[in-house]
Each structure stands twice: as C-alpha cells, then as structure tokens.
Amino acid sequence: SYLINEFNSKNYELVINQINQLTGSKYNIPIIYNLLGAAYSNINKHLEAINAYKNALKLDSLNEEILRNLGKSYSKLEEDKKAYECFKKANKIRPNNADAIFGIGLLELKKSNFKESIFKFSLAIKYNKNFFQAYYNRAIAYNNLGNVTEAKNDYFEAVKINKNYYQAYNNL
C-alpha cells in the first residue's frame, strides 16, 4: 500500500527505485511489475514500461489489465500491431472491457477507419457510460465522416461527464 500511495501521489521515480530494489527478491508478483510499468509509463519511459509489463505477464499471462497497459505502451511507441494484439487478448479475456475496446478504437481512428472506430467507441461507451474519452474520440470520427450533429452531441456528452475536458470544449 505504501507503493500505491506513492504512485497515487505521482512520486513515480520513488516508486521505480523502490520496486527495482525489491525485484529479484521474494516480491516476484505481477502487481509489482504492473505498478513498475505504470510508473515508467507515467514518466514516458515506454521501453522500460514494456519490459516491466512483460515481466508481469510471465507471472500472470491472463491478466487483462497488464495486457491493456502493455498495449498502451506499445501504442505510445507507434507499435500499433503489437498494441492491437494486446488489446485483442485483453478483450478476449474480458469481453466487456471498455478500455481494451477503446484502445482498438483509437488504433482504428489512427488508420482513418472511421466507421470501425465509431463502432468500437460506441461499444466502449455501452460498457462504461462515463467514458468521456470514448465520446470525444467518437466525435472526431463522426467529424471526419461529415456527421457534424453526432460529433457535437458527443463533444457535449464528453464535457457533461468531465467538466474539465478542454479538448472537447474547444470543439463545441
């Protein structure tokens, strides 16, 4: 709980140092490596994050949270095929996984597959009604297809859910 408190306080370097001192000892558990990966990810050290997530997966290969996190790190490094595989595996483990579906939606949006991304974002919203990022990104896809009304509705919905979501405000 100490490490999680430090992580939540955004003391990522401290968490990394503490975990690196623990690893290789009796603390060989997936959650520690997942936390290490998240800490690295939060300071934009995605290669290190990927290594930590891979170590976590060696200990728990069916952990959908670790797979999602690994997918996000691959995505940050523009390794979209690897990211897609991670999101797909995570979604197979937990089919109503809004975050994994959202990750696939982002990859589809990046490839300008707007209809497919709208489908994925809609599915993510179905599983998480407060997923303001899914509304926002679905709005971008709608805009690209010329569906301005749907886009405005989704930007508005994103702002309604998160009053501080400035990217959505800028599009209203």
GROMACS .gro file of N, CA and C in nm:
model
  516
    1SER      N    1   0.082  -0.119   0.000
    1SER     CA    2   0.000   0.000   0.000
    1SER      C    3   0.086   0.126   0.000
    2TYR      N    4   0.205   0.118   0.058
    2TYR     CA    5   0.299   0.232   0.056
    2TYR      C    6   0.331   0.271  -0.088
    3LEU      N    7   0.365   0.172  -0.170
    3LEU     CA    8   0.400   0.200  -0.309
    3LEU      C    9   0.282   0.257  -0.387
    4ILE      N   10   0.164   0.205  -0.362
    4ILE     CA   11   0.044   0.254  -0.431
    4ILE      C   12   0.016   0.398  -0.389
    5ASN      N   13   0.032   0.428  -0.261
    5ASN     CA   14   0.013   0.567  -0.214
    5ASN      C   15   0.113   0.661  -0.281
    6GLU      N   16   0.237   0.617  -0.291
    6GLU     CA   17   0.340   0.700  -0.357
    6GLU      C   18   0.307   0.717  -0.506
    7PHE      N   19   0.260   0.610  -0.569
    7PHE     CA   20   0.221   0.616  -0.710
    7PHE      C   21   0.107   0.716  -0.727
    8ASN      N   22   0.005   0.705  -0.641
    8ASN     CA   23  -0.110   0.796  -0.648
    8ASN      C   24  -0.071   0.940  -0.620
    9SER      N   25   0.038   0.960  -0.547
    9SER     CA   26   0.090   1.094  -0.521
    9SER      C   27   0.183   1.141  -0.632
   10LYS      N   28   0.191   1.062  -0.737
   10LYS     CA   29   0.272   1.093  -0.856
   10LYS      C   30   0.423   1.094  -0.829
   11ASN      N   31   0.465   1.020  -0.728
   11ASN     CA   32   0.608   1.005  -0.698
   11ASN      C   33   0.663   0.884  -0.776
   12TYR      N   34   0.658   0.894  -0.908
   12TYR     CA   35   0.690   0.781  -0.995
   12TYR      C   36   0.835   0.736  -0.983
   13GLU      N   37   0.929   0.830  -0.976
   13GLU     CA   38   1.071   0.794  -0.965
   13GLU      C   39   1.096   0.716  -0.836
   14LEU      N   40   1.033   0.760  -0.727
   14LEU     CA   41   1.048   0.690  -0.599
   14LEU      C   42   0.994   0.548  -0.609
   15VAL      N   43   0.878   0.533  -0.672
   15VAL     CA   44   0.817   0.400  -0.690
   15VAL      C   45   0.911   0.312  -0.772
   16ILE      N   46   0.965   0.366  -0.879
   16ILE     CA   47   1.056   0.290  -0.965
   16ILE      C   48   1.178   0.244  -0.885
   17ASN      N   49   1.238   0.336  -0.810
   17ASN     CA   50   1.357   0.300  -0.730
   17ASN      C   51   1.325   0.194  -0.626
   18GLN      N   52   1.213   0.211  -0.557
   18GLN     CA   53   1.174   0.115  -0.454
   18GLN      C   54   1.149  -0.024  -0.514
   19ILE      N   55   1.076  -0.028  -0.625
   19ILE     CA   56   1.045  -0.157  -0.688
   19ILE      C   57   1.171  -0.222  -0.743
   20ASN      N   58   1.259  -0.143  -0.803
   20ASN     CA   59   1.383  -0.201  -0.856
   20ASN      C   60   1.468  -0.261  -0.745
   21GLN      N   61   1.456  -0.209  -0.624
   21GLN     CA   62   1.527  -0.269  -0.511
   21GLN      C   63   1.460  -0.400  -0.467
   22LEU      N   64   1.327  -0.408  -0.487
   22LEU     CA   65   1.252  -0.527  -0.446
   22LEU      C   66   1.263  -0.642  -0.546
   23THR      N   67   1.267  -0.610  -0.674
   23THR     CA   68   1.261  -0.715  -0.776
   23THR      C   69   1.382  -0.807  -0.765
   24GLY      N   70   1.357  -0.931  -0.797
   24GLY     CA   71   1.462  -1.032  -0.783
   24GLY      C   72   1.462  -1.093  -0.644
   25SER      N   73   1.380  -1.034  -0.558
   25SER     CA   74   1.369  -1.092  -0.423
   25SER      C   75   1.240  -1.171  -0.414
   26LYS      N   76   1.189  -1.186  -0.295
   26LYS     CA   77   1.067  -1.265  -0.276
   26LYS      C   78   0.941  -1.195  -0.328
   27TYR      N   79   0.955  -1.070  -0.375
   27TYR     CA   80   0.840  -0.993  -0.422
   27TYR      C   81   0.815  -1.011  -0.572
   28ASN      N   82   0.833  -1.131  -0.618
   28ASN     CA   83   0.815  -1.160  -0.760
   28ASN      C   84   0.666  -1.183  -0.790
   29ILE      N   85   0.588  -1.076  -0.783
   29ILE     CA   86   0.444  -1.087  -0.806
   29ILE      C   87   0.403  -0.988  -0.916
   30PRO      N   88   0.305  -1.027  -0.996
   30PRO     CA   89   0.269  -0.947  -1.114
   30PRO      C   90   0.229  -0.803  -1.083
   31ILE      N   91   0.159  -0.780  -0.972
   31ILE     CA   92   0.113  -0.645  -0.943
   31ILE      C   93   0.229  -0.547  -0.925
   32ILE      N   94   0.341  -0.598  -0.871
   32ILE     CA   95   0.460  -0.512  -0.852
   32ILE      C   96   0.514  -0.469  -0.988
   33TYR      N   97   0.525  -0.564  -1.081
   33TYR     CA   98   0.575  -0.530  -1.215
   33TYR      C   99   0.476  -0.442  -1.291
   34ASN      N  100   0.347  -0.465  -1.270
   34ASN     CA  101   0.246  -0.381  -1.334
   34ASN      C  102   0.258  -0.237  -1.283
   35LEU      N  103   0.277  -0.222  -1.153
   35LEU     CA  104   0.295  -0.089  -1.094
   35LEU      C  105   0.423  -0.023  -1.146
   36LEU      N  106   0.529  -0.102  -1.158
   36LEU     CA  107   0.655  -0.051  -1.214
   36LEU      C  108   0.633  -0.003  -1.357
   37GLY      N  109   0.563  -0.083  -1.437
   37GLY     CA  110   0.535  -0.043  -1.575
   37GLY      C  111   0.454   0.084  -1.581
   38ALA      N  112   0.353   0.096  -1.495
   38ALA     CA  113   0.270   0.217  -1.492
   38ALA      C  114   0.352   0.339  -1.451
   39ALA      N  115   0.442   0.322  -1.356
   39ALA     CA  116   0.528   0.433  -1.313
   39ALA      C  117   0.618   0.477  -1.428
   40TYR      N  118   0.681   0.381  -1.496
   40TYR     CA  119   0.764   0.416  -1.613
   40TYR      C  120   0.680   0.485  -1.720
   41SER      N  121   0.562   0.433  -1.745
   41SER     CA  122   0.475   0.489  -1.846
   41SER      C  123   0.440   0.635  -1.815
   42ASN      N  124   0.417   0.663  -1.688
   42ASN     CA  125   0.379   0.799  -1.648
   42ASN      C  126   0.492   0.900  -1.661
   43ILE      N  127   0.616   0.853  -1.673
   43ILE     CA  128   0.727   0.945  -1.699
   43ILE      C  129   0.780   0.924  -1.842
   44ASN      N  130   0.696   0.866  -1.925
   44ASN     CA  131   0.724   0.847  -2.069
   44ASN      C  132   0.848   0.763  -2.098
   45LYS      N  133   0.873   0.665  -2.014
   45LYS     CA  134   0.979   0.567  -2.041
   45LYS      C  135   0.910   0.437  -2.082
   46HIS      N  136   0.863   0.436  -2.206
   46HIS     CA  137   0.775   0.328  -2.251
   46HIS      C  138   0.848   0.197  -2.277
   47LEU      N  139   0.975   0.202  -2.318
   47LEU     CA  140   1.050   0.076  -2.334
   47LEU      C  141   1.067   0.006  -2.200
   48GLU      N  142   1.099   0.083  -2.096
   48GLU     CA  143   1.112   0.026  -1.962
   48GLU      C  144   0.976  -0.026  -1.914
   49ALA      N  145   0.870   0.048  -1.946
   49ALA     CA  146   0.735   0.005  -1.908
   49ALA      C  147   0.702  -0.128  -1.974
   50ILE      N  148   0.735  -0.141  -2.101
   50ILE     CA  149   0.708  -0.265  -2.175
   50ILE      C  150   0.781  -0.382  -2.110
   51ASN      N  151   0.907  -0.361  -2.073
   51ASN     CA  152   0.982  -0.469  -2.007
   51ASN      C  153   0.917  -0.508  -1.875
   52ALA      N  154   0.871  -0.411  -1.798
   52ALA     CA  155   0.806  -0.440  -1.671
   52ALA      C  156   0.676  -0.518  -1.694
   53TYR      N  157   0.596  -0.472  -1.791
   53TYR     CA  158   0.470  -0.541  -1.820
   53TYR      C  159   0.495  -0.684  -1.869
   54LYS      N  160   0.601  -0.702  -1.950
   54LYS     CA  161   0.634  -0.838  -1.996
   54LYS      C  162   0.672  -0.928  -1.879
   55ASN      N  163   0.746  -0.872  -1.782
   55ASN     CA  164   0.779  -0.949  -1.662
   55ASN      C  165   0.654  -0.985  -1.584
   56ALA      N  166   0.560  -0.892  -1.578
   56ALA     CA  167   0.433  -0.920  -1.509
   56ALA      C  168   0.357  -1.031  -1.581
   57LEU      N  169   0.356  -1.026  -1.713
   57LEU     CA  170   0.285  -1.128  -1.791
   57LEU      C  171   0.347  -1.267  -1.778
   58LYS      N  172   0.479  -1.272  -1.756
   58LYS     CA  173   0.544  -1.402  -1.733
   58LYS      C  174   0.486  -1.469  -1.609
   59LEU      N  175   0.445  -1.387  -1.513
   59LEU     CA  176   0.392  -1.438  -1.387
   59LEU      C  177   0.240  -1.456  -1.391
   60ASP      N  178   0.173  -1.383  -1.479
   60ASP     CA  179   0.027  -1.390  -1.490
   60ASP      C  180  -0.013  -1.356  -1.634
   61SER      N  181  -0.005  -1.456  -1.721
   61SER     CA  182  -0.024  -1.434  -1.865
   61SER      C  183  -0.167  -1.400  -1.905
   62LEU      N  184  -0.262  -1.421  -1.815
   62LEU     CA  185  -0.403  -1.394  -1.848
   62LEU      C  186  -0.457  -1.271  -1.775
   63ASN      N  187  -0.369  -1.182  -1.735
   63ASN     CA  188  -0.411  -1.061  -1.664
   63ASN      C  189  -0.445  -0.954  -1.767
   64GLU      N  190  -0.576  -0.926  -1.781
   64GLU     CA  191  -0.618  -0.833  -1.885
   64GLU      C  192  -0.571  -0.690  -1.857
   65GLU      N  193  -0.557  -0.652  -1.732
   65GLU     CA  194  -0.509  -0.516  -1.701
   65GLU      C  195  -0.365  -0.497  -1.749
   66ILE      N  196  -0.282  -0.597  -1.724
   66ILE     CA  197  -0.142  -0.590  -1.769
   66ILE      C  198  -0.138  -0.586  -1.922
   67LEU      N  199  -0.220  -0.668  -1.987
   67LEU     CA  200  -0.223  -0.668  -2.134
   67LEU      C  201  -0.265  -0.531  -2.189
   68ARG      N  202  -0.366  -0.470  -2.126
   68ARG     CA  203  -0.410  -0.336  -2.169
   68ARG      C  204  -0.298  -0.234  -2.152
   69ASN      N  205  -0.232  -0.239  -2.036
   69ASN     CA  206  -0.122  -0.145  -2.010
   69ASN      C  207  -0.009  -0.164  -2.109
   70LEU      N  208   0.023  -0.289  -2.138
   70LEU     CA  209   0.126  -0.319  -2.238
   70LEU      C  210   0.084  -0.264  -2.375
   71GLY      N  211  -0.042  -0.282  -2.410
   71GLY     CA  212  -0.093  -0.227  -2.536
   71GLY      C  213  -0.080  -0.076  -2.543
   72LYS      N  214  -0.109  -0.009  -2.433
   72LYS     CA  215  -0.098   0.138  -2.430
   72LYS      C  216   0.047   0.181  -2.451
   73SER      N  217   0.141   0.109  -2.389
   73SER     CA  218   0.282   0.145  -2.406
   73SER      C  219   0.329   0.118  -2.548
   74TYR      N  220   0.288   0.006  -2.605
   74TYR     CA  221   0.322  -0.019  -2.746
   74TYR      C  222   0.265   0.091  -2.835
   75SER      N  223   0.144   0.132  -2.806
   75SER     CA  224   0.079   0.237  -2.884
   75SER      C  225   0.157   0.368  -2.877
   76LYS      N  226   0.206   0.401  -2.758
   76LYS     CA  227   0.285   0.525  -2.740
   76LYS      C  228   0.413   0.521  -2.824
   77LEU      N  229   0.464   0.400  -2.848
   77LEU     CA  230   0.586   0.385  -2.928
   77LEU      C  231   0.555   0.359  -3.075
   78GLU      N  232   0.427   0.379  -3.114
   78GLU     CA  233   0.382   0.361  -3.252
   78GLU      C  234   0.394   0.215  -3.299
   79GLU      N  235   0.397   0.122  -3.207
   79GLU     CA  236   0.400  -0.020  -3.242
   79GLU      C  237   0.255  -0.071  -3.240
   80ASP      N  238   0.181  -0.026  -3.341
   80ASP     CA  239   0.036  -0.046  -3.341
   80ASP      C  240  -0.007  -0.192  -3.353
   81LYS      N  241   0.067  -0.272  -3.429
   81LYS     CA  242   0.029  -0.414  -3.442
   81LYS      C  243   0.040  -0.485  -3.307
   82LYS      N  244   0.149  -0.459  -3.236
   82LYS     CA  245   0.167  -0.520  -3.104
   82LYS      C  246   0.061  -0.467  -3.007
   83ALA      N  247   0.032  -0.338  -3.015
   83ALA     CA  248  -0.071  -0.279  -2.929
   83ALA      C  249  -0.205  -0.346  -2.956
   84TYR      N  250  -0.239  -0.360  -3.084
   84TYR     CA  251  -0.365  -0.422  -3.122
   84TYR      C  252  -0.376  -0.564  -3.065
   85GLU      N  253  -0.269  -0.641  -3.076
   85GLU     CA  254  -0.270  -0.779  -3.024
   85GLU      C  255  -0.294  -0.781  -2.873
   86CYS      N  256  -0.232  -0.688  -2.802
   86CYS     CA  257  -0.251  -0.682  -2.657
   86CYS      C  258  -0.396  -0.647  -2.622
   87PHE      N  259  -0.451  -0.547  -2.690
   87PHE     CA  260  -0.590  -0.507  -2.664
   87PHE      C  261  -0.686  -0.620  -2.698
   88LYS      N  262  -0.656  -0.689  -2.809
   88LYS     CA  263  -0.741  -0.800  -2.852
   88LYS      C  264  -0.740  -0.914  -2.750
   89LYS      N  265  -0.619  -0.947  -2.699
   89LYS     CA  266  -0.608  -1.052  -2.596
   89LYS      C  267  -0.681  -1.011  -2.469
   90ALA      N  268  -0.664  -0.886  -2.429
   90ALA     CA  269  -0.731  -0.836  -2.308
   90ALA      C  270  -0.882  -0.844  -2.324
   91ASN      N  271  -0.929  -0.809  -2.443
   91ASN     CA  272  -1.073  -0.812  -2.469
   91ASN      C  273  -1.127  -0.955  -2.474
   92LYS      N  274  -1.044  -1.048  -2.519
   92LYS     CA  275  -1.085  -1.188  -2.521
   92LYS      C  276  -1.099  -1.242  -2.379
   93ILE      N  277  -1.010  -1.200  -2.291
   93ILE     CA  278  -1.015  -1.243  -2.151
   93ILE      C  279  -1.139  -1.184  -2.082
   94ARG      N  280  -1.163  -1.056  -2.109
   94ARG     CA  281  -1.280  -0.989  -2.051
   94ARG      C  282  -1.353  -0.914  -2.163
   95PRO      N  283  -1.452  -0.977  -2.226
   95PRO     CA  284  -1.517  -0.921  -2.344
   95PRO      C  285  -1.584  -0.784  -2.324
   96ASN      N  286  -1.624  -0.751  -2.204
   96ASN     CA  287  -1.688  -0.622  -2.183
   96ASN      C  288  -1.588  -0.518  -2.132
   97ASN      N  289  -1.464  -0.533  -2.173
   97ASN     CA  290  -1.354  -0.449  -2.129
   97ASN      C  291  -1.353  -0.318  -2.208
   98ALA      N  292  -1.414  -0.214  -2.153
   98ALA     CA  293  -1.426  -0.087  -2.224
   98ALA      C  294  -1.290  -0.029  -2.262
   99ASP      N  295  -1.190  -0.042  -2.174
   99ASP     CA  296  -1.059   0.016  -2.202
   99ASP      C  297  -0.989  -0.054  -2.319
  100ALA      N  298  -0.998  -0.186  -2.325
  100ALA     CA  299  -0.936  -0.259  -2.436
  100ALA      C  300  -1.005  -0.226  -2.567
  101ILE      N  301  -1.137  -0.220  -2.564
  101ILE     CA  302  -1.215  -0.186  -2.685
  101ILE      C  303  -1.180  -0.045  -2.730
  102PHE      N  304  -1.169   0.046  -2.634
  102PHE     CA  305  -1.131   0.185  -2.663
  102PHE      C  306  -0.993   0.189  -2.730
  103GLY      N  307  -0.899   0.110  -2.677
  103GLY     CA  308  -0.765   0.105  -2.736
  103GLY      C  309  -0.769   0.063  -2.882
  104ILE      N  310  -0.850  -0.036  -2.913
  104ILE     CA  311  -0.867  -0.080  -3.053
  104ILE      C  312  -0.931   0.032  -3.134
  105GLY      N  313  -1.030   0.099  -3.075
  105GLY     CA  314  -1.093   0.212  -3.143
  105GLY      C  315  -0.994   0.322  -3.179
  106LEU      N  316  -0.903   0.353  -3.087
  106LEU     CA  317  -0.801   0.454  -3.115
  106LEU      C  318  -0.711   0.413  -3.231
  107LEU      N  319  -0.676   0.285  -3.235
  107LEU     CA  320  -0.592   0.236  -3.344
  107LEU      C  321  -0.666   0.244  -3.478
  108GLU      N  322  -0.796   0.213  -3.476
  108GLU     CA  323  -0.877   0.224  -3.598
  108GLU      C  324  -0.889   0.370  -3.641
  109LEU      N  325  -0.908   0.459  -3.546
  109LEU     CA  326  -0.917   0.602  -3.577
  109LEU      C  327  -0.787   0.652  -3.639
  110LYS      N  328  -0.675   0.607  -3.584
  110LYS     CA  329  -0.543   0.645  -3.635
  110LYS      C  330  -0.525   0.602  -3.781
  111LYS      N  331  -0.585   0.487  -3.816
  111LYS     CA  332  -0.576   0.437  -3.954
  111LYS      C  333  -0.686   0.495  -4.044
  112SER      N  334  -0.762   0.592  -3.991
  112SER     CA  335  -0.874   0.655  -4.063
  112SER      C  336  -0.986   0.557  -4.096
  113ASN      N  337  -0.998   0.451  -4.019
  113ASN     CA  338  -1.110   0.358  -4.030
  113ASN      C  339  -1.222   0.412  -3.940
  114PHE      N  340  -1.286   0.519  -3.987
  114PHE     CA  341  -1.378   0.595  -3.901
  114PHE      C  342  -1.500   0.515  -3.859
  115LYS      N  343  -1.559   0.441  -3.951
  115LYS     CA  344  -1.679   0.364  -3.915
  115LYS      C  345  -1.646   0.257  -3.811
  116GLU      N  346  -1.535   0.188  -3.830
  116GLU     CA  347  -1.494   0.085  -3.734
  116GLU      C  348  -1.460   0.147  -3.599
  117SER      N  349  -1.395   0.263  -3.601
  117SER     CA  350  -1.362   0.329  -3.474
  117SER      C  351  -1.489   0.374  -3.402
  118ILE      N  352  -1.589   0.423  -3.476
  118ILE     CA  353  -1.716   0.462  -3.416
  118ILE      C  354  -1.782   0.340  -3.350
  119PHE      N  355  -1.777   0.227  -3.419
  119PHE     CA  356  -1.833   0.104  -3.363
  119PHE      C  357  -1.763   0.068  -3.231
  120LYS      N  358  -1.631   0.073  -3.230
  120LYS     CA  359  -1.554   0.038  -3.109
  120LYS      C  360  -1.580   0.138  -2.997
  121PHE      N  361  -1.581   0.268  -3.028
  121PHE     CA  362  -1.606   0.368  -2.924
  121PHE      C  363  -1.748   0.353  -2.869
  122SER      N  364  -1.843   0.323  -2.956
  122SER     CA  365  -1.982   0.302  -2.911
  122SER      C  366  -1.991   0.182  -2.817
  123LEU      N  367  -1.917   0.078  -2.850
  123LEU     CA  368  -1.915  -0.041  -2.765
  123LEU      C  369  -1.850  -0.010  -2.629
  124ALA      N  370  -1.742   0.066  -2.632
  124ALA     CA  371  -1.677   0.106  -2.506
  124ALA      C  372  -1.773   0.188  -2.420
  125ILE      N  373  -1.849   0.275  -2.482
  125ILE     CA  374  -1.947   0.357  -2.410
  125ILE      C  375  -2.059   0.269  -2.354
  126LYS      N  376  -2.097   0.167  -2.429
  126LYS     CA  377  -2.200   0.075  -2.381
  126LYS      C  378  -2.157   0.012  -2.248
  127TYR      N  379  -2.029  -0.021  -2.237
  127TYR     CA  380  -1.978  -0.086  -2.116
  127TYR      C  381  -1.936   0.013  -2.007
  128ASN      N  382  -1.916   0.139  -2.045
  128ASN     CA  383  -1.880   0.243  -1.949
  128ASN      C  384  -1.944   0.374  -1.994
  129LYS      N  385  -2.061   0.402  -1.941
  129LYS     CA  386  -2.139   0.520  -1.982
  129LYS      C  387  -2.067   0.652  -1.956
  130ASN      N  388  -1.970   0.653  -1.864
  130ASN     CA  389  -1.898   0.776  -1.830
  130ASN      C  390  -1.762   0.786  -1.898
  131PHE      N  391  -1.743   0.715  -2.004
  131PHE     CA  392  -1.614   0.710  -2.074
  131PHE      C  393  -1.603   0.832  -2.166
  132PHE      N  394  -1.571   0.946  -2.106
  132PHE     CA  395  -1.570   1.072  -2.181
  132PHE      C  396  -1.470   1.072  -2.296
  133GLN      N  397  -1.357   1.000  -2.281
  133GLN     CA  398  -1.259   0.994  -2.390
  133GLN      C  399  -1.317   0.919  -2.511
  134ALA      N  400  -1.403   0.821  -2.484
  134ALA     CA  401  -1.465   0.748  -2.595
  134ALA      C  402  -1.563   0.838  -2.670
  135TYR      N  403  -1.640   0.918  -2.595
  135TYR     CA  404  -1.730   1.014  -2.661
  135TYR      C  405  -1.649   1.113  -2.746
  136TYR      N  406  -1.541   1.163  -2.689
  136TYR     CA  407  -1.457   1.261  -2.758
  136TYR      C  408  -1.399   1.203  -2.888
  137ASN      N  409  -1.343   1.084  -2.879
  137ASN     CA  410  -1.282   1.024  -2.998
  137ASN      C  411  -1.387   0.979  -3.099
  138ARG      N  412  -1.504   0.938  -3.053
  138ARG     CA  413  -1.612   0.907  -3.147
  138ARG      C  414  -1.655   1.033  -3.219
  139ALA      N  415  -1.654   1.146  -3.148
  139ALA     CA  416  -1.687   1.274  -3.212
  139ALA      C  417  -1.588   1.307  -3.324
  140ILE      N  418  -1.461   1.280  -3.298
  140ILE     CA  419  -1.358   1.304  -3.402
  140ILE      C  420  -1.389   1.219  -3.526
  141ALA      N  421  -1.423   1.094  -3.503
  141ALA     CA  422  -1.455   1.004  -3.616
  141ALA      C  423  -1.579   1.053  -3.689
  142TYR      N  424  -1.683   1.090  -3.613
  142TYR     CA  425  -1.804   1.145  -3.677
  142TYR      C  426  -1.771   1.268  -3.760
  143ASN      N  427  -1.690   1.358  -3.706
  143ASN     CA  428  -1.649   1.479  -3.779
  143ASN      C  429  -1.582   1.443  -3.911
  144ASN      N  430  -1.496   1.344  -3.907
  144ASN     CA  431  -1.425   1.302  -4.028
  144ASN      C  432  -1.517   1.243  -4.133
  145LEU      N  433  -1.631   1.193  -4.089
  145LEU     CA  434  -1.730   1.140  -4.184
  145LEU      C  435  -1.833   1.246  -4.223
  146GLY      N  436  -1.818   1.367  -4.169
  146GLY     CA  437  -1.911   1.476  -4.201
  146GLY      C  438  -2.039   1.473  -4.119
  147ASN      N  439  -2.044   1.391  -4.015
  147ASN     CA  440  -2.163   1.383  -3.928
  147ASN      C  441  -2.147   1.484  -3.814
  148VAL      N  442  -2.166   1.611  -3.847
  148VAL     CA  443  -2.139   1.721  -3.754
  148VAL      C  444  -2.231   1.717  -3.632
  149THR      N  445  -2.358   1.687  -3.652
  149THR     CA  446  -2.453   1.684  -3.540
  149THR      C  447  -2.414   1.578  -3.438
  150GLU      N  448  -2.383   1.456  -3.485
  150GLU     CA  449  -2.342   1.350  -3.395
  150GLU      C  450  -2.213   1.388  -3.321
  151ALA      N  451  -2.122   1.451  -3.395
  151ALA     CA  452  -1.995   1.493  -3.336
  151ALA      C  453  -2.019   1.594  -3.223
  152LYS      N  454  -2.101   1.696  -3.250
  152LYS     CA  455  -2.131   1.797  -3.147
  152LYS      C  456  -2.196   1.733  -3.025
  153ASN      N  457  -2.288   1.639  -3.048
  153ASN     CA  458  -2.354   1.570  -2.937
  153ASN      C  459  -2.251   1.497  -2.851
  154ASP      N  460  -2.155   1.431  -2.916
  154ASP     CA  461  -2.054   1.357  -2.840
  154ASP      C  462  -1.957   1.450  -2.768
  155TYR      N  463  -1.918   1.562  -2.831
  155TYR     CA  464  -1.833   1.658  -2.762
  155TYR      C  465  -1.905   1.709  -2.637
  156PHE      N  466  -2.034   1.739  -2.653
  156PHE     CA  467  -2.115   1.788  -2.541
  156PHE      C  468  -2.123   1.682  -2.431
  157GLU      N  469  -2.142   1.557  -2.470
  157GLU     CA  470  -2.151   1.447  -2.372
  157GLU      C  471  -2.019   1.432  -2.295
  158ALA      N  472  -1.907   1.445  -2.366
  158ALA     CA  473  -1.776   1.436  -2.301
  158ALA      C  474  -1.759   1.545  -2.196
  159VAL      N  475  -1.803   1.667  -2.231
  159VAL     CA  476  -1.792   1.780  -2.138
  159VAL      C  477  -1.889   1.764  -2.021
  160LYS      N  478  -2.006   1.709  -2.050
  160LYS     CA  479  -2.104   1.686  -1.945
  160LYS      C  480  -2.049   1.590  -1.839
  161ILE      N  481  -1.978   1.489  -1.885
  161ILE     CA  482  -1.920   1.390  -1.794
  161ILE      C  483  -1.798   1.446  -1.721
  162ASN      N  484  -1.713   1.515  -1.794
  162ASN     CA  485  -1.591   1.572  -1.736
  162ASN      C  486  -1.586   1.721  -1.769
  163LYS      N  487  -1.623   1.801  -1.673
  163LYS     CA  488  -1.632   1.947  -1.692
  163LYS      C  489  -1.497   2.010  -1.727
  164ASN      N  490  -1.389   1.941  -1.697
  164ASN     CA  491  -1.255   1.995  -1.723
  164ASN      C  492  -1.191   1.939  -1.851
  165TYR      N  493  -1.269   1.878  -1.934
  165TYR     CA  494  -1.215   1.816  -2.056
  165TYR      C  495  -1.207   1.922  -2.166
  166TYR      N  496  -1.098   1.996  -2.165
  166TYR     CA  497  -1.085   2.115  -2.251
  166TYR      C  498  -1.079   2.082  -2.399
  167GLN      N  499  -1.024   1.966  -2.433
  167GLN     CA  500  -1.021   1.929  -2.576
  167GLN      C  501  -1.162   1.926  -2.632
  168ALA      N  502  -1.256   1.875  -2.556
  168ALA     CA  503  -1.395   1.867  -2.602
  168ALA      C  504  -1.458   2.007  -2.606
  169TYR      N  505  -1.431   2.090  -2.504
  169TYR     CA  506  -1.481   2.227  -2.503
  169TYR      C  507  -1.443   2.301  -2.630
  170ASN      N  508  -1.319   2.283  -2.671
  170ASN     CA  509  -1.268   2.355  -2.789
  170ASN      C  510  -1.342   2.319  -2.916
  171ASN      N  511  -1.414   2.209  -2.916
  171ASN     CA  512  -1.485   2.165  -3.036
  171ASN      C  513  -1.634   2.194  -3.032
  172LEU      N  514  -1.681   2.253  -2.923
  172LEU     CA  515  -1.824   2.285  -2.914
  172LEU      C  516  -1.856   2.414  -2.988
   0.00000   0.00000   0.00000
